[in-house]
XYZ file of C-alpha atoms in Angstrom:
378
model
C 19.004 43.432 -38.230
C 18.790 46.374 -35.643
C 19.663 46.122 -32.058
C 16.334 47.434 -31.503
C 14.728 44.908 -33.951
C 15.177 42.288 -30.747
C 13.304 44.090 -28.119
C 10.188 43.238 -29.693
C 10.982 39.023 -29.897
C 12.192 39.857 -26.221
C 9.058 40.559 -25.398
C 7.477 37.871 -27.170
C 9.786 35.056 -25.516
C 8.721 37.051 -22.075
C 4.483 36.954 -22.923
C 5.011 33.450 -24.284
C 6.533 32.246 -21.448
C 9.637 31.390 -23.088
C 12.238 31.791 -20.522
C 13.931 28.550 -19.613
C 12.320 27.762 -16.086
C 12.481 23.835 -14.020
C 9.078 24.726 -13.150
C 6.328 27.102 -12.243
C 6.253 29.975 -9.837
C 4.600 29.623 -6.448
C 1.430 32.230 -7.955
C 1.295 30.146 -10.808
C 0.461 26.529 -9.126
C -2.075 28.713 -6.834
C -3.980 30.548 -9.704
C -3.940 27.419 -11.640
C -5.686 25.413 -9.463
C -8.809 27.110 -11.000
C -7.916 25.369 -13.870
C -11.635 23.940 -15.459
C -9.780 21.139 -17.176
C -7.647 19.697 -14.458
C -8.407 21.004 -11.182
C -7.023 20.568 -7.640
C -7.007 22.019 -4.276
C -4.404 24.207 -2.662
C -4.123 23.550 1.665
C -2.110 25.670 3.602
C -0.397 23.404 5.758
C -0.641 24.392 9.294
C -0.448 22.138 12.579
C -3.825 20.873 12.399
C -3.518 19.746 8.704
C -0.231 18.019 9.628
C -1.685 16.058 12.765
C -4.522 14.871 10.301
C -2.396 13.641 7.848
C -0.234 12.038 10.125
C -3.191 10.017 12.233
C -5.341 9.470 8.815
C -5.293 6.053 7.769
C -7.692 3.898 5.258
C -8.568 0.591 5.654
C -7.814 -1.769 2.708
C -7.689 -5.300 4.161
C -9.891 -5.233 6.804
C -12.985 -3.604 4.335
C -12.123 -5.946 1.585
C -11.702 -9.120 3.504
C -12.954 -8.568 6.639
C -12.292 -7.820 9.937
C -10.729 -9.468 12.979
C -13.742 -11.718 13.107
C -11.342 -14.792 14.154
C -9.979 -18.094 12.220
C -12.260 -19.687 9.594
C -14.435 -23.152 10.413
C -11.967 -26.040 10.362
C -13.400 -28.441 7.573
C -12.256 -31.144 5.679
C -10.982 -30.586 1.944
C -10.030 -32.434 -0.669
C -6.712 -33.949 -0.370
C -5.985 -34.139 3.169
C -5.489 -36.983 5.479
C -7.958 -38.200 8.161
C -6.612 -40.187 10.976
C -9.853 -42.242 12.234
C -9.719 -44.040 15.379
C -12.501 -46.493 16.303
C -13.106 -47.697 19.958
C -15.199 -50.419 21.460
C -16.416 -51.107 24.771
C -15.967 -55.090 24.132
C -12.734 -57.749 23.060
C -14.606 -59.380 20.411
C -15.698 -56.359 18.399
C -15.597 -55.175 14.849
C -12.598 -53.332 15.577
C -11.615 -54.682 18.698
C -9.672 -57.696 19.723
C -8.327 -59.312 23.714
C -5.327 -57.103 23.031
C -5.921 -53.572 22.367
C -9.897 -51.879 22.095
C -9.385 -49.810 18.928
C -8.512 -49.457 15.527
C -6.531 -46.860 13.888
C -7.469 -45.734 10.063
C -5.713 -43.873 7.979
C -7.911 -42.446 4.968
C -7.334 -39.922 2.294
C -10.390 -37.376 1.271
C -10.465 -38.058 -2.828
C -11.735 -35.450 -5.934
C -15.220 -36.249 -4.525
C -14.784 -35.530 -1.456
C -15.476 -38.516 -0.468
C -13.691 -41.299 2.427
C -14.302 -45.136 2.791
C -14.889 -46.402 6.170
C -14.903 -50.187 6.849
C -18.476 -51.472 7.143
C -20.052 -47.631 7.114
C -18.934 -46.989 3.285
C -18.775 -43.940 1.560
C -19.198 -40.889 3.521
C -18.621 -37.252 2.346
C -15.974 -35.407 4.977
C -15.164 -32.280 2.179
C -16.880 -29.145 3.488
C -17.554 -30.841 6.803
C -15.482 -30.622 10.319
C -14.194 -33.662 11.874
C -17.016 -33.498 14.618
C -19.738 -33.802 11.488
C -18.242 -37.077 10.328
C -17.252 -38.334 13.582
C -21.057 -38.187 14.630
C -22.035 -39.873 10.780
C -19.362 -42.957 11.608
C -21.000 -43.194 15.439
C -23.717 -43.501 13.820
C -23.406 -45.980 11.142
C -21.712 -48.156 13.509
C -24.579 -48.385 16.498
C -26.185 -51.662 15.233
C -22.844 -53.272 13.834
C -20.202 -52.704 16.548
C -20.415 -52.816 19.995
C -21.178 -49.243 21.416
C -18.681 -47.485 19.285
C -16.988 -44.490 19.415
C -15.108 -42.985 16.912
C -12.547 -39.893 17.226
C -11.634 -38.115 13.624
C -7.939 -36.318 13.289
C -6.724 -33.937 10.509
C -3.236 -35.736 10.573
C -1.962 -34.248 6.727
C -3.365 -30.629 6.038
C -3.525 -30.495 2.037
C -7.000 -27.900 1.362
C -6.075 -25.477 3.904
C -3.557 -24.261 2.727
C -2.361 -20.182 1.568
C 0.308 -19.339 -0.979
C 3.198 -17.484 -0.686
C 5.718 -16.353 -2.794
C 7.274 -13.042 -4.153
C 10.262 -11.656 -1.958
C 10.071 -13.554 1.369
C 12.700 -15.871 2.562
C 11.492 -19.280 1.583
C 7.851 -19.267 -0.877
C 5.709 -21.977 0.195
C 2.177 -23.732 0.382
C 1.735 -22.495 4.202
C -1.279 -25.103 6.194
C -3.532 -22.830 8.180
C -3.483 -23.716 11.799
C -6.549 -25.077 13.416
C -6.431 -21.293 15.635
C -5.988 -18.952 12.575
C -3.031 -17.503 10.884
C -2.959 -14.072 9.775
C -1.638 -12.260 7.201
C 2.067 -11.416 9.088
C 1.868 -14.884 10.467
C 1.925 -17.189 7.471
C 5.109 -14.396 5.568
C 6.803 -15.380 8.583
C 6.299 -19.193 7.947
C 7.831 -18.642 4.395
C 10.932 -17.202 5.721
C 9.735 -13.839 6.596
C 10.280 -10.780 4.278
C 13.711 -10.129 2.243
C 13.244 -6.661 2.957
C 12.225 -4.388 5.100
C 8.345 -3.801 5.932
C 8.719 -0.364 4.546
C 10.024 -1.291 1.556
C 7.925 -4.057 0.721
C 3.885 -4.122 -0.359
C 1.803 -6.820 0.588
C -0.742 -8.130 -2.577
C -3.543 -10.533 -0.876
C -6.030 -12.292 -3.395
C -9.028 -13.931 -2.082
C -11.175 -15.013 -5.388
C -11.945 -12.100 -7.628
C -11.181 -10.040 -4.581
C -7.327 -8.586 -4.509
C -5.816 -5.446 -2.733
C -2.474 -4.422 -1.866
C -0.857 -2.456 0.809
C 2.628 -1.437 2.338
C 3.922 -4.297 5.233
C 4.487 -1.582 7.565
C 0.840 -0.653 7.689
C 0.102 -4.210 8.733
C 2.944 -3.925 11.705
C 1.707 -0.288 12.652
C -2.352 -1.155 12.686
C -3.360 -4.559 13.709
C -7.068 -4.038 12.313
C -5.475 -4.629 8.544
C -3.917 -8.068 9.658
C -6.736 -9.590 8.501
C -6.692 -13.580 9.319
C -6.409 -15.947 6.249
C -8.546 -18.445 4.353
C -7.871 -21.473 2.109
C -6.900 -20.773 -1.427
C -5.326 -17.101 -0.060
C -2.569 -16.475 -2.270
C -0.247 -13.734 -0.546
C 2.626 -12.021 -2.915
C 5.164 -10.226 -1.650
C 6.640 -7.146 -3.638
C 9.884 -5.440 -2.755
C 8.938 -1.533 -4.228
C 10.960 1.052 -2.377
C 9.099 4.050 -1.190
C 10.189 7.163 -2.915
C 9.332 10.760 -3.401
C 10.351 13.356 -5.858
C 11.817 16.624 -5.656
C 11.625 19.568 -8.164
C 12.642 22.570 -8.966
C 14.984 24.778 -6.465
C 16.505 22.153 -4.076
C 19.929 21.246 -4.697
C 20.004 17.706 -5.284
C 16.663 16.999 -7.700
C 15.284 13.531 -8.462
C 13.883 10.359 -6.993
C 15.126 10.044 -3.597
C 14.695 6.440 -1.990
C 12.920 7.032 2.119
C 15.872 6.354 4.447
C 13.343 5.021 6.965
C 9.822 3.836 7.561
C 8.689 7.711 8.047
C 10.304 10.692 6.986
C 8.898 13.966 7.175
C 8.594 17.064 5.107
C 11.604 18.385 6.601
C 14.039 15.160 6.405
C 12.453 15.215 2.703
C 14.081 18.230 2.068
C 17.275 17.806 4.178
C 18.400 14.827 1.503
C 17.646 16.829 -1.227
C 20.647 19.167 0.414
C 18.024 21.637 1.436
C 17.218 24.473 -0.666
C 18.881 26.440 -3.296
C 19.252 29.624 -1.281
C 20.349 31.673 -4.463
C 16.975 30.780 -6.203
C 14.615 28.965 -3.929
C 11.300 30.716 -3.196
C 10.893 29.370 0.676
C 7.344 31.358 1.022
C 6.674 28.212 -1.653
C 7.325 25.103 -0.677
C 4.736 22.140 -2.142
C 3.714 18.710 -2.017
C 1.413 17.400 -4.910
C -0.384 13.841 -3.939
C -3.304 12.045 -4.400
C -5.759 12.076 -1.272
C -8.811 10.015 -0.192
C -11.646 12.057 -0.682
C -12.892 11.565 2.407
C -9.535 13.268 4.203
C -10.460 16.220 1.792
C -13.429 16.790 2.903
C -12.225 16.374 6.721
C -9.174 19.191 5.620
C -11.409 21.427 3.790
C -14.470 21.500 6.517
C -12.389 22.342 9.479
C -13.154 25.655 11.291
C -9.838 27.107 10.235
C -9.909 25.564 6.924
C -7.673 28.110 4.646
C -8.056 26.930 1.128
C -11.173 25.744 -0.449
C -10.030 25.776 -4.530
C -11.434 23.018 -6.882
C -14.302 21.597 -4.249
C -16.001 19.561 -7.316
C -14.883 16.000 -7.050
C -16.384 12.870 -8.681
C -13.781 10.398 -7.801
C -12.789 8.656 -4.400
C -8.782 9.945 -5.503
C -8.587 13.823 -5.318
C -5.747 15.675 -6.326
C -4.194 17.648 -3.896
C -1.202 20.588 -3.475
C 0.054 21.228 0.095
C 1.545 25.045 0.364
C 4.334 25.530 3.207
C 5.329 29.082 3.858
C 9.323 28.082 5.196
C 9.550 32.108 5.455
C 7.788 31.814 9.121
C 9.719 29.770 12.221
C 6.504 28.150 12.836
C 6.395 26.670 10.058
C 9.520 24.208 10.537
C 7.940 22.786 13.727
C 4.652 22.006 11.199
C 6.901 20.227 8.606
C 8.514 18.347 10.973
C 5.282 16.427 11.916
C 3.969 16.534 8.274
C 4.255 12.935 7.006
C 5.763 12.243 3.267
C 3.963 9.749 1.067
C 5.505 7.217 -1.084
C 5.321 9.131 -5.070
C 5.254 12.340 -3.694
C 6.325 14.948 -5.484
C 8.157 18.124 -3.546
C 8.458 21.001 -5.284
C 10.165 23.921 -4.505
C 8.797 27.332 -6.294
C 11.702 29.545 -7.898
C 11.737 33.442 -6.750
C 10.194 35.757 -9.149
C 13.618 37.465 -9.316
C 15.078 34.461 -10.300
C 13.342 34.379 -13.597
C 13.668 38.048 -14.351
C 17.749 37.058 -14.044
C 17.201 34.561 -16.579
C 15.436 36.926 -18.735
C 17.949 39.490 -18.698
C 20.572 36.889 -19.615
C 18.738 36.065 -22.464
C 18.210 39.419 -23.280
C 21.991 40.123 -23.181
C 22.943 37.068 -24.881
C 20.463 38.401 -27.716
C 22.450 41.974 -27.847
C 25.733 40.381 -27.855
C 24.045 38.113 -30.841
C 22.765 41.099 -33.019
C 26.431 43.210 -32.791
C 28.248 39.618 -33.741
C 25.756 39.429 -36.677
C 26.114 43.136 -37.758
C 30.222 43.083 -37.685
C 29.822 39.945 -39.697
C 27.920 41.732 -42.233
C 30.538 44.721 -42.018
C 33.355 42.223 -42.612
C-alpha cells in the first residue's frame, strides 16, 4: 500500500465524521436543532432568561389537590372512639342519680358505621360530625329523660388518619388534628425527614390522584403545602439532585448539588472549570426539559433571541440553553442562572481541537503505512 493510498480513507474518516470526539461542536447542536425528527429550541441565555428561570415555578400540589382552602370537615369514621356524655337537669333521671347529673359513655363506631346508645339505639355517626349526632341523641332522648343534653367527643382518632413512611425518622399512621395538618406538618410527626429537603422528593397519593415533588419546594412556596385528608398516604424518597457534565470540563460525570441551589457557574466550578486546552467557552450548554408554558414566556419576550423548533405538542419541551463565557457579562448571567436536578452541561470542544485530533490520526496512519511497507521489504 502507498503512502498516498491513505489520503483518500483520511478523507473518508474526516466526511464520515470519524474522528474520535466526547461530543458535538457548538455549530453542530445549533444547526441541529432543525432537526425534523427530534427537534428543540436553542435560547441565548441573557439576564432576562436567567431571572425567569430563576422566579418560574409550577404548581403540582396545590392544582392536583387543592389549594390552601383550610382543614377538611371533622366527621366520624369507622373505627374511632366516641366519648358521649349525657346530662340531666333532675336526680332521678335516666342517666342521673342524687350524686353526680351525668353519664359518661364510651362507644366505638363499628364496619357499619354504626354506635349504640342506651335507650336511643342504633344511630349512624360515620360520615357525620359530632354536632350531627349530638343533636340525633338530644333528640331521641326529649320524651325519655329529663331535658337532656348530650355533648359528643372524638376521644380515639382511628379514620382520620394519613400514612407515612419512606425516609423520615419514625413511619407512622399520623391522626389529623381537628385544625388541619399539612403536608410538612404530619413528616414532622413521623420523625421529620432523614435527609435534607433538597435531597428528598415528596410522593402524595390521594385516591387515583398521586404527584410528587422536591421537599424544598414545599419549604420555599407555602401554596404547594397543601393540607391533608384521611386515607393520604405521604412517601418520602431520598433521590439526590444531580446534574451532568460533558464534554470539555475537567472532571466529567454525575456530580451530586452541594446545596439546595447551585448555579450555572458553581455547576461548572465542581466540574474543575473548563478544559482551557480544548474547551470552546463561546459554547457553553444546558439541555433540560421545560414546561411549555415557560417556553412560550422565553420565546415571546421582546428581546427573544432564538426561536428554533416552535412546533410543540406536548406540555414537556425540550430545551438547549447557549452561554457565550467569551463575554464578562456573561459570568454575572450564569451566576443567577439556576441548575435543575438531571441537567445535563455540556461544554462544546474548539473546532481546532478536532482538526488536532485529525492530524494525529493522520500521522498515526503515515507512521502505519512506512511500518507496513518495511515489513514487506524485510
Amino acid at each position: 500500500m502507498a503512502a498516498g493510498a491513505a489520503l483518500p480513507v483520511l478523507l473518508s474518516l474526516a466526511a464520515c465524521g470519524s474522528v474520535p470526539s466526547e461530543g458535538p461542536l457548538a455549530s453542530t447542536i445549533e444547526l441541529a436543532s432543525d432537526n425534523a425528527q427530534f427537534a428543540y429550541t436553542v435560547v441565548d441565555v441573557d439576564s432576562e432568561v436567567a431571572n425567569l428561570l430563576a422566579w418560574y415555578g409550577t404548581s403540582v400540589f396545590e392544582e392536583r389537590f387543592g389549594s390552601s382552602a383550610g382543614a377538611a370537615r371533622e366527621e366520624i369514621g369507622v373505627g374511632d372512639i366516641l366519648t358521649i356524655t349525657i346530662y340531666e337537669a333532675g336526680p332521678d333521671g335516666l342517666f342521673s342519680t342524687v350524686e353526680r347529673k351525668q353519664t359518661p359513655l364510651q362507644v366505638s363506631v363499628d364496619s357499619s358505621g354504626r354506635i349504640v346508645v342506651p335507650y336511643v339505639g342504633s344511630v349512624q355517626a360515620a360520615g357525620r360530625t359530632t354536632a350531627e349526632v349530638r343533636a340525633t341523641i338530644n333528640t331521641a332522648l326529649l320524651e325519655r329523660a329529663l331535658e337532656p343534653d348530650a355533648t359528643v367527643q372524638i376521644t380515639e382518632n382511628n379514620s382520620r388518619v394519613v400514612y407515612v413512611n419512606g425516609a423520615v425518622g419514625a413511619p407512622q399512621r399520623v391522626p389529623i388534628a381537628t385544625s388541619g395538618n399539612r403536608v410538612l406538618d404530619v413528616i414532622a410527626l413521623a420523625g421529620g425527614p432523614q435527609n435534607p429537603a433538597y435531597e428528598s422528593y415528596v410522593s402524595l397519593s390521594r385516591g387515583n390522584v398521586e404527584a410528587r415533588v422536591l421537599m424544598q419546594t414545599l419549604v420555599d412556596r407555602p401554596s404547594e403545602n397543601v393540607f391533608v385528608r384521611p386515607g393520604d398516604r405521604i412517601f418520602v424518597i431520598h433521590d439526590p439532585q444531580t446534574f451532568t457534565a460533558l464534554g470539555a470540563v475537567k472532571v466529567p460525570g454525575q456530580i451530586k448539588f452541594a446545596e439546595e441551589r447551585i448555579s450555572l457557574i458553581e455547576a461548572v466550578g465542581l466540574t474543575g472549570g473548563l478544559a482551557d486546552e480544548r474547551a470552546d467557552a463561546t459554547g457553553i450548554f444546558v439541555f433540560r426539559y421545560e414546561d411549555r408554558a415557560l417556553v412560550d414566556q422565553i420565546l415571546h419576550r421582546p428581546t427573544a433571541v432564538a426561536t428554533k423548533g416552535e412546533k410543540w405538542s406536548t406540555e414537556q419541551v425540550p430545551v438547549v440553553y447557549r452561554l457565550n463565557l467569551k463575554d464578562p457579562a456573561s459570568y454575572i448571567v450564569a451566576q443567577a442562572f439556576p441548575v435543575r436536578d438531571k441537567d445535563v452541561i455540556y461544554v462544546a470542544n474548539a473546532s481546532g481541537v478536532e482538526f488536532l485530533k485529525f492530524m494525529t490520526i493522520v500521522g498515526g496512519l503515515r507512521e502505519g503505512v512506512g511500518f507496513a511497507r518495511d515489513i514487506k521489504r524485510f
